[in-house]
CSV table of C-alpha atoms and ligand atoms in Angstrom, one decimal:
chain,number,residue,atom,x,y,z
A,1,UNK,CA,22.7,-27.1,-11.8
A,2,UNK,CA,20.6,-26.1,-14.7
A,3,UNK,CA,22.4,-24.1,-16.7
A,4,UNK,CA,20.5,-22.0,-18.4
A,5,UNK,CA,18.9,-20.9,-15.5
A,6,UNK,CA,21.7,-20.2,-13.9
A,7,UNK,CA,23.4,-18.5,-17.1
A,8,UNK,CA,20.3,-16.1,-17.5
A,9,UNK,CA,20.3,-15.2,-13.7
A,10,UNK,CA,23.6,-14.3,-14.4
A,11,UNK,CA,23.4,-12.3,-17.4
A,12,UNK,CA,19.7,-10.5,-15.7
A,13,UNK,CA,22.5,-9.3,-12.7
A,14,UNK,CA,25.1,-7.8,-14.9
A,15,UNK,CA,22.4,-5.7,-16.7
A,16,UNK,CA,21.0,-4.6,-13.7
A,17,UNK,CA,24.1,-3.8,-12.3
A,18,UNK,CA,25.0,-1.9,-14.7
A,19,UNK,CA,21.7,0.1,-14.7
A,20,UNK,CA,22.1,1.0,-11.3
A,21,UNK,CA,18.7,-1.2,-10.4
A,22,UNK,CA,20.6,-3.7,-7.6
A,23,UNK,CA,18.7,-3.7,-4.6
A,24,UNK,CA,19.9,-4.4,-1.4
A,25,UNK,CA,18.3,-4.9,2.4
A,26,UNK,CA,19.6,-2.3,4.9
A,27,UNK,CA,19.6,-4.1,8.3
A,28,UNK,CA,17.8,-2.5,10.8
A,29,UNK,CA,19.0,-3.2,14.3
A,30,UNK,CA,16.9,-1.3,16.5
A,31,UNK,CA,13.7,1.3,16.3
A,32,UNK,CA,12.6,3.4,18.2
A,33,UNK,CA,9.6,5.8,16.3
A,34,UNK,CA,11.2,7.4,13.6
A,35,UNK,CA,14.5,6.5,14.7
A,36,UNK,CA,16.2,3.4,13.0
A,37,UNK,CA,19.8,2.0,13.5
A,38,UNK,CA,20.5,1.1,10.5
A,39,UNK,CA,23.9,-1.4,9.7
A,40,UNK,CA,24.7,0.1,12.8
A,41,UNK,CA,24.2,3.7,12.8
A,42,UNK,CA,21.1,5.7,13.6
A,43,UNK,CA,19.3,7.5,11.0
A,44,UNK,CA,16.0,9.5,10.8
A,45,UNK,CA,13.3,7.6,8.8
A,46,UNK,CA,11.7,9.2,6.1
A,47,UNK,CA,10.5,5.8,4.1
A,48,UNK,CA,8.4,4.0,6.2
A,49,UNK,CA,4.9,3.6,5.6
A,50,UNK,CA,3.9,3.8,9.6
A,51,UNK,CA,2.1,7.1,9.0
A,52,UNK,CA,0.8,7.2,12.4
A,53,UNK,CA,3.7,5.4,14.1
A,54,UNK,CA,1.3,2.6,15.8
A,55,UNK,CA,3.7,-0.2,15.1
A,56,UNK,CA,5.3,0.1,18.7
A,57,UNK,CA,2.4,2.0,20.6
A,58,UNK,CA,2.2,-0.1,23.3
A,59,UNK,CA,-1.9,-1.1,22.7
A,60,UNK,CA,-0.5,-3.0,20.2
A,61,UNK,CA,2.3,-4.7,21.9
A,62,UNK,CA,0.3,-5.6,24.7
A,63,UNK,CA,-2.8,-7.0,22.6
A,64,UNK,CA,0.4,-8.7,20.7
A,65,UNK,CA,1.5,-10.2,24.6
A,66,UNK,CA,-2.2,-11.9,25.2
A,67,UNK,CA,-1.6,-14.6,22.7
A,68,UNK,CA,-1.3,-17.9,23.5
A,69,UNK,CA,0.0,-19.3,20.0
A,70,UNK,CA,2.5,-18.0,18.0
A,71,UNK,CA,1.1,-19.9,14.8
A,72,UNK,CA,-2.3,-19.7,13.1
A,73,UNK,CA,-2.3,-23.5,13.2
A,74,UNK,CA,-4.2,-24.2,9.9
A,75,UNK,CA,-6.0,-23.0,7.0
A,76,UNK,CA,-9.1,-20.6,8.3
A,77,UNK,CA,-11.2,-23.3,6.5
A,78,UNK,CA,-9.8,-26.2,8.6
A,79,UNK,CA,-9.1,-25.5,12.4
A,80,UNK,CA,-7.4,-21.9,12.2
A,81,UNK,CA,-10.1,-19.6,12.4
A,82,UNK,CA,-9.6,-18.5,15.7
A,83,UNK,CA,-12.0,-15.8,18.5
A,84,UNK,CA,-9.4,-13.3,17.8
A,85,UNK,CA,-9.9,-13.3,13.8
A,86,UNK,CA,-13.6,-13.5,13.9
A,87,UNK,CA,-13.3,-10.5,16.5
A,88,UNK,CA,-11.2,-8.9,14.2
A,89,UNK,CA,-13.6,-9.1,11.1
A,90,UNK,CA,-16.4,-7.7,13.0
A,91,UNK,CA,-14.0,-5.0,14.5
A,92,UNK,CA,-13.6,-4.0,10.6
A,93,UNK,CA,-16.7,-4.5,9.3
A,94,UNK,CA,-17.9,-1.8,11.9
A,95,UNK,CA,-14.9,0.3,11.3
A,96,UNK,CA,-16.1,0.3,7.7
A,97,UNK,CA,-19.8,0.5,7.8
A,98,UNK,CA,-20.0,-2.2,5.6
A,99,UNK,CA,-21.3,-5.6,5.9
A,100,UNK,CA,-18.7,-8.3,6.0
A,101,UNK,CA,-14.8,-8.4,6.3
A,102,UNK,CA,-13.0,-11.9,5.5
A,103,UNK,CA,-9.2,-11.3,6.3
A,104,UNK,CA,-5.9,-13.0,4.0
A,105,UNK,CA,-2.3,-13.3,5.1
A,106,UNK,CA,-0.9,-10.2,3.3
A,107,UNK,CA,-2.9,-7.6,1.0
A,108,UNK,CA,-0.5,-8.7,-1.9
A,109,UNK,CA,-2.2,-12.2,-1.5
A,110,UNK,CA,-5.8,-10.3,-0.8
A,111,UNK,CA,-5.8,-8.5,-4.9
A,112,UNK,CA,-4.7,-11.9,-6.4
A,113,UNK,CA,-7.4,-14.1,-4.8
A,114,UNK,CA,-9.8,-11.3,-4.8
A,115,UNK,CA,-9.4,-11.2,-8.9
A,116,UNK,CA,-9.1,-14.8,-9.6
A,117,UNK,CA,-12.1,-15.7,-7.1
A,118,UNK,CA,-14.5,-13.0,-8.8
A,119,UNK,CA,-13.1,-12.8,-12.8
A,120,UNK,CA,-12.2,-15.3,-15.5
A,121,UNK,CA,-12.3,-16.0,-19.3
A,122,UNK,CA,-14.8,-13.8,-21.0
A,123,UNK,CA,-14.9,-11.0,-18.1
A,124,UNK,CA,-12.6,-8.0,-18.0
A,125,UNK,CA,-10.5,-6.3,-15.4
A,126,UNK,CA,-10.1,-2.7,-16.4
A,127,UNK,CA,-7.4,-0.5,-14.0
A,128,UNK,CA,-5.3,2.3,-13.3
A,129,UNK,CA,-1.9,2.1,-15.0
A,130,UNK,CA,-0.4,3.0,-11.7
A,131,UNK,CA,-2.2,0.4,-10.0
A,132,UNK,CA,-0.2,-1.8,-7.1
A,133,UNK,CA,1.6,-4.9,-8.7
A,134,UNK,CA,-0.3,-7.0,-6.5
A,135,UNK,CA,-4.0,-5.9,-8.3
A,136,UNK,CA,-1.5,-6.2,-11.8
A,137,UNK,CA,-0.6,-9.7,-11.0
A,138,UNK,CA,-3.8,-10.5,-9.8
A,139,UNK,CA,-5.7,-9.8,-13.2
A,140,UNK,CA,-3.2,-11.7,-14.7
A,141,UNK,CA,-3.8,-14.6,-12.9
A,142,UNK,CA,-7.8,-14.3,-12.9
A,143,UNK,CA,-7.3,-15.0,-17.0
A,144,UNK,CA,-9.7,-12.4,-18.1
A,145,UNK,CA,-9.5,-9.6,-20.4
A,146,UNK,CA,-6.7,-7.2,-18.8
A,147,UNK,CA,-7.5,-3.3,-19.6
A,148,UNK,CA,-4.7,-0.2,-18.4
A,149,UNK,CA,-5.8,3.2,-18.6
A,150,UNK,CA,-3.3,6.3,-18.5
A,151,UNK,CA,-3.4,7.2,-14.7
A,152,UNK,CA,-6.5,9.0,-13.4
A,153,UNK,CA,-7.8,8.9,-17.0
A,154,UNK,CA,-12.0,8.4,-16.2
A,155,UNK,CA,-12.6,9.1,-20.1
A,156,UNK,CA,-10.2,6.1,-20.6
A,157,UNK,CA,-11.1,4.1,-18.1
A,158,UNK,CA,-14.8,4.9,-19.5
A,159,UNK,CA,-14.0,3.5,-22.8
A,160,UNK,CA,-12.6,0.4,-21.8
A,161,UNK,CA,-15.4,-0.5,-19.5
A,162,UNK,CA,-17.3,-0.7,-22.5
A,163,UNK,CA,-15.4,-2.5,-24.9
A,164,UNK,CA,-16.9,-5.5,-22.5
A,165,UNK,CA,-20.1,-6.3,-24.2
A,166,UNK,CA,-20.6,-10.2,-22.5
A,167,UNK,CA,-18.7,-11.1,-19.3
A,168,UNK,CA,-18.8,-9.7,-15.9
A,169,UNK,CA,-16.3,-6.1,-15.7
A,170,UNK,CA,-14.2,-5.1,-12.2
A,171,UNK,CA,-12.5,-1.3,-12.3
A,172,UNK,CA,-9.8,-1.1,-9.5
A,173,UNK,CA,-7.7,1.3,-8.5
A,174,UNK,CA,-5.6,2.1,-5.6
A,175,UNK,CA,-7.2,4.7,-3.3
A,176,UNK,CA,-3.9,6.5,-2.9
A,177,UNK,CA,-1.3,5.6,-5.1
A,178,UNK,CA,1.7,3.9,-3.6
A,179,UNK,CA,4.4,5.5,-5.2
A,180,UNK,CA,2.8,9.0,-6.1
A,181,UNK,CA,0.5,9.4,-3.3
A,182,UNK,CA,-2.5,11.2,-5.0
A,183,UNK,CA,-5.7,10.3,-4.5
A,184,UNK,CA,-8.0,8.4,-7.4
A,185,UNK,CA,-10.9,10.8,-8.5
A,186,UNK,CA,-13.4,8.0,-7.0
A,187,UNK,CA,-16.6,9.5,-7.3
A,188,UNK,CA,-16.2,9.6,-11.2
A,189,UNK,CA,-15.1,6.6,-11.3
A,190,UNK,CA,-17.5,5.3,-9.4
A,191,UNK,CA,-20.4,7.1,-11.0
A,192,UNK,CA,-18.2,5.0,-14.6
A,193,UNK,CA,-18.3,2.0,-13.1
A,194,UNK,CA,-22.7,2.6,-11.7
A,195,UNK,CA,-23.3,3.5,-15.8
A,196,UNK,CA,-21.2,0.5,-17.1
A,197,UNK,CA,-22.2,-1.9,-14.3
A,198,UNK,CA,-18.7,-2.8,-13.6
A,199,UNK,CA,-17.9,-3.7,-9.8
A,200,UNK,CA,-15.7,-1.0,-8.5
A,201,UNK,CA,-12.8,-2.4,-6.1
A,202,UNK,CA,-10.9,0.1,-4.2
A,203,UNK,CA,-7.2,-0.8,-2.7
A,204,UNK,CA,-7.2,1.2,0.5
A,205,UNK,CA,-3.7,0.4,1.5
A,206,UNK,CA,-1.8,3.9,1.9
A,207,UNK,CA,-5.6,5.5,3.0
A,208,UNK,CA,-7.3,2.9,5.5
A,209,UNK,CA,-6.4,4.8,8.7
A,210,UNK,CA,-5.6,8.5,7.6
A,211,UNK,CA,-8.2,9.0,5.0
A,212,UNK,CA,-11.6,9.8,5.8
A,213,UNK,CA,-13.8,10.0,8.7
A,214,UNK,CA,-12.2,7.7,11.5
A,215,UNK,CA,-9.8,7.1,9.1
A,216,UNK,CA,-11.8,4.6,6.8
A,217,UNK,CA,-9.8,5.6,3.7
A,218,UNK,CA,-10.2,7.2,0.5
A,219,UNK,CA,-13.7,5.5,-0.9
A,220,UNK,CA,-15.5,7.1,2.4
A,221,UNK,CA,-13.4,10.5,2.3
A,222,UNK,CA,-14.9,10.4,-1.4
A,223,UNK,CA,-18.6,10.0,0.0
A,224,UNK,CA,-18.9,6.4,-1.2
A,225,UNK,CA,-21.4,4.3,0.1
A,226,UNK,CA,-21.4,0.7,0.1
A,227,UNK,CA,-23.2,0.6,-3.1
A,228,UNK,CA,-20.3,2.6,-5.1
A,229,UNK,CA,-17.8,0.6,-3.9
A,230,UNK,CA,-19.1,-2.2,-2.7
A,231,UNK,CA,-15.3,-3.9,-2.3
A,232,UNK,CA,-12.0,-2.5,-0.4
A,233,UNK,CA,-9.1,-4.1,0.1
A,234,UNK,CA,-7.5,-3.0,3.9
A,235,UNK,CA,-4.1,-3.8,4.4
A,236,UNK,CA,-2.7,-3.8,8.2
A,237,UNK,CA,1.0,-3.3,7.5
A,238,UNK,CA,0.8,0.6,6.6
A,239,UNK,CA,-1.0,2.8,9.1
A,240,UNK,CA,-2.0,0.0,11.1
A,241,UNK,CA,1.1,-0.8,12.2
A,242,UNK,CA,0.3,-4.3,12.1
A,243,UNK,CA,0.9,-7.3,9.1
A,244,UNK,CA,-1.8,-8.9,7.2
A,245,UNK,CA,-5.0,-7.5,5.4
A,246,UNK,CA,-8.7,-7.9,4.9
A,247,UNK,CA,-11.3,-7.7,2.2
A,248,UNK,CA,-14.6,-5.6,3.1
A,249,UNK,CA,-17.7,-4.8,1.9
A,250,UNK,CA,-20.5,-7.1,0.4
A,251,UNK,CA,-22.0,-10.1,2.0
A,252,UNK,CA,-22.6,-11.8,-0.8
A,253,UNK,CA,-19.3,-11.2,-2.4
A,254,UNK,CA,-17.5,-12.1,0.7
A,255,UNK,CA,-18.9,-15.5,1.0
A,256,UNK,CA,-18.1,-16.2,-2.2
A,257,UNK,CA,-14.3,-15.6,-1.6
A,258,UNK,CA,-14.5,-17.4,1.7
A,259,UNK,CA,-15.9,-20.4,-0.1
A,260,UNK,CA,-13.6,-19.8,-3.6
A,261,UNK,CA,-10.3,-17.4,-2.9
A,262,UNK,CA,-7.3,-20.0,-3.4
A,263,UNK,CA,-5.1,-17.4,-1.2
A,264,UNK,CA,-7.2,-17.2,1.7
A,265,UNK,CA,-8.1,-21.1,1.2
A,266,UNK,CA,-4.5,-22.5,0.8
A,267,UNK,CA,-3.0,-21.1,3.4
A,268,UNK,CA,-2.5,-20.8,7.0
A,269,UNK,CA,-4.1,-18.4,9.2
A,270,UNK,CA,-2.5,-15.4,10.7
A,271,UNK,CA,-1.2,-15.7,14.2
A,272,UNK,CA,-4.6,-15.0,16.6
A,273,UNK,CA,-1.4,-12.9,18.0
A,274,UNK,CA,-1.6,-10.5,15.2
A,275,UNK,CA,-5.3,-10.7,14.7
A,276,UNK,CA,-5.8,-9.0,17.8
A,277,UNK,CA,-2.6,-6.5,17.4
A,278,UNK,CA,-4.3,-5.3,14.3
A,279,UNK,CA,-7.9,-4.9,16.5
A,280,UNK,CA,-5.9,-2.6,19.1
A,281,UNK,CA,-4.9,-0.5,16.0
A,282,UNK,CA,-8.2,-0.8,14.1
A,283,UNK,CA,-9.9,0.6,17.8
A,284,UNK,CA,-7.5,3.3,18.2
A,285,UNK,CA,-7.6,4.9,14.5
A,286,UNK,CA,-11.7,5.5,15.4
A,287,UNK,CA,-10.9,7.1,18.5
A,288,UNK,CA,-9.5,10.8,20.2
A,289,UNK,CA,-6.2,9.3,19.5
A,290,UNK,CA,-6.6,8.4,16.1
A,291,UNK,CA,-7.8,11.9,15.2
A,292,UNK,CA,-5.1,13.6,17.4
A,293,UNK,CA,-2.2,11.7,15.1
A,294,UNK,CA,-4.3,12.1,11.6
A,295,UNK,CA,-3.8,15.9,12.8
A,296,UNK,CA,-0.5,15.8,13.7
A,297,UNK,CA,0.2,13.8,10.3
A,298,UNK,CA,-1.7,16.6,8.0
A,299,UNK,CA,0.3,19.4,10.0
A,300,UNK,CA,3.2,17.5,8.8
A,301,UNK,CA,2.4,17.0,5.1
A,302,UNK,CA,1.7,20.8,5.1
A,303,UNK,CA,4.7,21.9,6.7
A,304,UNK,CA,6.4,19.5,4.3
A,305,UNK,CA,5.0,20.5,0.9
A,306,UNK,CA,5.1,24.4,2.2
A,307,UNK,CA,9.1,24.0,3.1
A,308,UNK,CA,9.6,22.3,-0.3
A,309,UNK,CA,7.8,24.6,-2.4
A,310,UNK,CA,9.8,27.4,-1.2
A,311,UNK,CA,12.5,25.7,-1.9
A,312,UNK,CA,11.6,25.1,-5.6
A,313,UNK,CA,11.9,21.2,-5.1
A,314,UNK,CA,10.5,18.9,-8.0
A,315,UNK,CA,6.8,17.9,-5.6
A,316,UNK,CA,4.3,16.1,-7.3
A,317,UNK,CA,1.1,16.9,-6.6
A,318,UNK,CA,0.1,14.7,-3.1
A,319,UNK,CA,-1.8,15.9,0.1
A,320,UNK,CA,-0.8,12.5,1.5
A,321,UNK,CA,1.9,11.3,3.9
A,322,UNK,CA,3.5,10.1,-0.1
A,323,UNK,CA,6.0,12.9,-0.9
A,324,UNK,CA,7.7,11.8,-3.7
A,325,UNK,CA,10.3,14.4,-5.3
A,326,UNK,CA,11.2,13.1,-8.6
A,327,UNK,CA,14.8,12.9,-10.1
A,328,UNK,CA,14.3,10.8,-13.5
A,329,UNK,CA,17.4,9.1,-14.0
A,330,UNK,CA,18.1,5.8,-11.7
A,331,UNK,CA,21.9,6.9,-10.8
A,332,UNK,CA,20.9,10.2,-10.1
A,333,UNK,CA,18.0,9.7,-7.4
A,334,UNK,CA,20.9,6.9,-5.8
A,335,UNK,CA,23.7,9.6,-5.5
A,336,UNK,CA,20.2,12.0,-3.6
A,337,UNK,CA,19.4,8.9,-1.3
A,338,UNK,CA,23.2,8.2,-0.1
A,339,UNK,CA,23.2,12.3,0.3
A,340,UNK,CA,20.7,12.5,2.4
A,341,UNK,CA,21.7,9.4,4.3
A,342,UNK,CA,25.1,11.0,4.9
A,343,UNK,CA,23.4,13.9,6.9
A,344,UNK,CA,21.5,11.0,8.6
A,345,UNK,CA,18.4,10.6,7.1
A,346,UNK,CA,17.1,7.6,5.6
A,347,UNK,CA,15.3,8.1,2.3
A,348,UNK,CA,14.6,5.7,-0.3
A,349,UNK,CA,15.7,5.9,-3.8
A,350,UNK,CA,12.6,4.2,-6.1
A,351,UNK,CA,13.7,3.1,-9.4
A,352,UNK,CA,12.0,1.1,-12.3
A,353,UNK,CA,10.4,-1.4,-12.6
A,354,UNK,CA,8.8,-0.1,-9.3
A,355,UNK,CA,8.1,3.6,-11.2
A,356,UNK,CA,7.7,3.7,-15.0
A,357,UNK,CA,11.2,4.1,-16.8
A,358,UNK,CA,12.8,7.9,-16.4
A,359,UNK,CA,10.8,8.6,-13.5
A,360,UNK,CA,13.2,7.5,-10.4
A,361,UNK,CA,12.3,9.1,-7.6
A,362,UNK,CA,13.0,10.0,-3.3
A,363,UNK,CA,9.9,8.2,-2.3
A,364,UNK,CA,9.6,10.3,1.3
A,365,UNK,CA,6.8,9.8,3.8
A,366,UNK,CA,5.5,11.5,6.8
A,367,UNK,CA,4.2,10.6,9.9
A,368,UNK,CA,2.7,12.0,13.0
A,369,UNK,CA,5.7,10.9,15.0
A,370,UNK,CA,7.8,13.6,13.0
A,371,UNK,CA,9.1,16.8,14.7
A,372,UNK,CA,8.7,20.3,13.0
A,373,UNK,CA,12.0,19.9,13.7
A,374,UNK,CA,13.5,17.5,12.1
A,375,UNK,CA,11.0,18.3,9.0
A,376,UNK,CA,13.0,21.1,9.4
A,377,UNK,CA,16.4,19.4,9.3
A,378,UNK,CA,15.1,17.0,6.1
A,379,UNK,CA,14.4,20.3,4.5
A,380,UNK,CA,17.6,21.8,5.1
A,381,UNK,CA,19.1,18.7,3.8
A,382,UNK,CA,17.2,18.6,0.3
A,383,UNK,CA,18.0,22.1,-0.3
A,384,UNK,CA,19.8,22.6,-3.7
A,385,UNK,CA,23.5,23.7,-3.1
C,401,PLP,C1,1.5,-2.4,0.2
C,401,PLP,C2,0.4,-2.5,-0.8
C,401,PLP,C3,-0.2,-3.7,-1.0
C,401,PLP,C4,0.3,-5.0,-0.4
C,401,PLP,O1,0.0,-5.1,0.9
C,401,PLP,P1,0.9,-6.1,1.8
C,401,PLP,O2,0.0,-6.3,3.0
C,401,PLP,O3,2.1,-5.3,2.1
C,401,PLP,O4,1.1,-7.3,1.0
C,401,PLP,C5,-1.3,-3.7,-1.9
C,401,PLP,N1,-1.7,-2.6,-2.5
C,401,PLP,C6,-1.1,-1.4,-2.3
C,401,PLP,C7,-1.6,-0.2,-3.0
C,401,PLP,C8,0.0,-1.4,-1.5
C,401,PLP,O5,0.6,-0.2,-1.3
């Protein structure tokens, strides 16, 4: 074996040991809701990102039953584009109110084709420090100029837009951010990006679904059209309660990544399976039911943010289904997690290089599945000796 590979893997695990950053994959044996057995005892979850628990409402599951391949067969481009995506796209376009959708295996695969298709030498990608690593890696890879600004900084982001004098210039954000769960002050940025003619692109994953009117995420709750943000990234495996993600909004800018994105080309198609899974939940988060659990949800996060004010807990500032309380050091937020998990409730502990150094943190999330009472009983359980 190649030794110095091998040596360096080795030397990369004793650090991290050492700095209490080893992860490790809990098994989960069975689910029901927000209950999970997990290595073989039930737990309450409090980390998934199923805000409105559709990933076992039975529309799914039986749209999930219809298929009749369990593969996507090929590339869209070659023989896998099959009725049930194409139904799909035109089920979100709608959803949307925006022109086209063109859908890609995962939305982690959707930012990095999306940014290589669109940028290259000479342009600039300017984002939000707290941005997903997916729309990170993604600039990377696209080769252009690669701008950060402090986290919901406009004035910054403002600045940096214009140090782009030639090329083409993309601002994106996440709509709600992943691991802090505020929102991005969209309409400034996108009246930034309308003065510095810079394409916004707005990563919907944590708001597509429980933002917004019929839950079309953050950019419409914001009162953007399709000219502000003429580009959103949807991702199916949050409040969908499906896998997979599409890319919506301009015609013209769609058919381009059809034609271009090297991780929608190279790639084979979603099961039709899950296509039309991800239709039942994309039908059901514009309907009485959708509304009924965004309700539920909200009554949740208030109850939540109300029970932990009171009791002086470390909240940062999130009207989302994101409550993260933060604990700073990496050991410490570990010691919270296994806590909690003694009293039976599964929280995660997130640690860098997830969250910036110093800032580990109990990542919890709601969703409309959860009981005042056992919001309740998490409360209790966070409560400082
Ligand atoms: C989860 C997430 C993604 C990646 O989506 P997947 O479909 O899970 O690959 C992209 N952006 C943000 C902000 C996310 O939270």
């Amino acid at each position: 074996m190649q030794r110095l590979l091998k040596q360096r893997c080795l030397e990369q695990r004793t650090q991290r040991d050492a700095a209490q950053r080893t992860r490790v994959r809990r098994i989960v044996t069975r689910r029901a809701g927000v209950h999970c057995e997990v290595d073989g005892r039930w737990l309450l979850n409090f980390c998934s990102n199923d805000y409105l628990g559709l990933s076992q409402h039975p529309a799914l599951l039986a749209a999930l039953h219809t298929a009749t391949s369990s593969g996507g067969i090929a590339s869209h481009l070659v023989c896998g584009q099959a009725a049930e995506h194409a139904a799909l796209e035109h089920a979100l376009a709608d959803w949307q109110q925006l022109p086209r959708a063109l859908l890609f295996g995962s939305g982690y695969v959707a930012n990095l084709a999306v940014l290589q298709a669109l940028l290259g030498q000479g342009d600039v990608c300017v984002q939000d420090k707290l941005n997903h690593a997916s729309l990170i890696d993604g600039a990377r890879l696209a080769g252009c100029a690669f701008k950060r600004y402090p986290h919901n900084d406009v004035a910054a982001a403002v600045r940096q837009l214009a140090t782009c004098t030639e090329g083409a210039r993309l601002l994106a954000t996440d709509g709600v951010f992943s691991m802090d769960g505020d929102v991005a002050p969209l309409h400034a940025l996108a009246t930034a990006a309308r003065q510095h003619d810079a394409l916004l692109y707005v990563d919907e994953a944590h708001a597509a679904g429980v933002l917004g009117e019929a839950g079309r995420g953050s950019a419409a709750a914001a009162g953007l059209g399709a000219d502000d943000a003429p580009l959103r990234l949807i991702t199916f495996g949050k409040a969908l309660g499906s896998v997979g993600a599409a890319v919506v909004g301009d015609a013209d800018l769609i058919e381009h990544l059809l034609q271009t994105a090297r991780g929608g080309i190279y790639t084979t198609a979603m099961p039709p399976a899950q296509a039309a899974a991800t239709q039942a939940a994309v039908a059901l988060v514009q309907g009485a039911e959708g509304e009924a659990l965004r309700q539920r949800l909200h009554e949740n996060i208030a109850q939540f943010r109300a029970g932990a004010a009171q009791l002086g807990l470390p909240l940062l500032p999130s009207s989302t289904a994101i409550q993260p309380l933060l604990i700073g050091d990496d050991a410490e937020a570990l010691a919270r997690a296994r806590a909690l998990e003694a009293q039976g409730y599964w929280v995660t502990a997130i640690r860098p290089p997830t969250v910036p150094d110093g800032s580990a943190r109990l990542r919890i999330t709601l969703s409309a599945l959860h009981t005042q009472q056992q919001i309740a009983g998490l409360l209790d359980a966070l409560a400082p000796a």
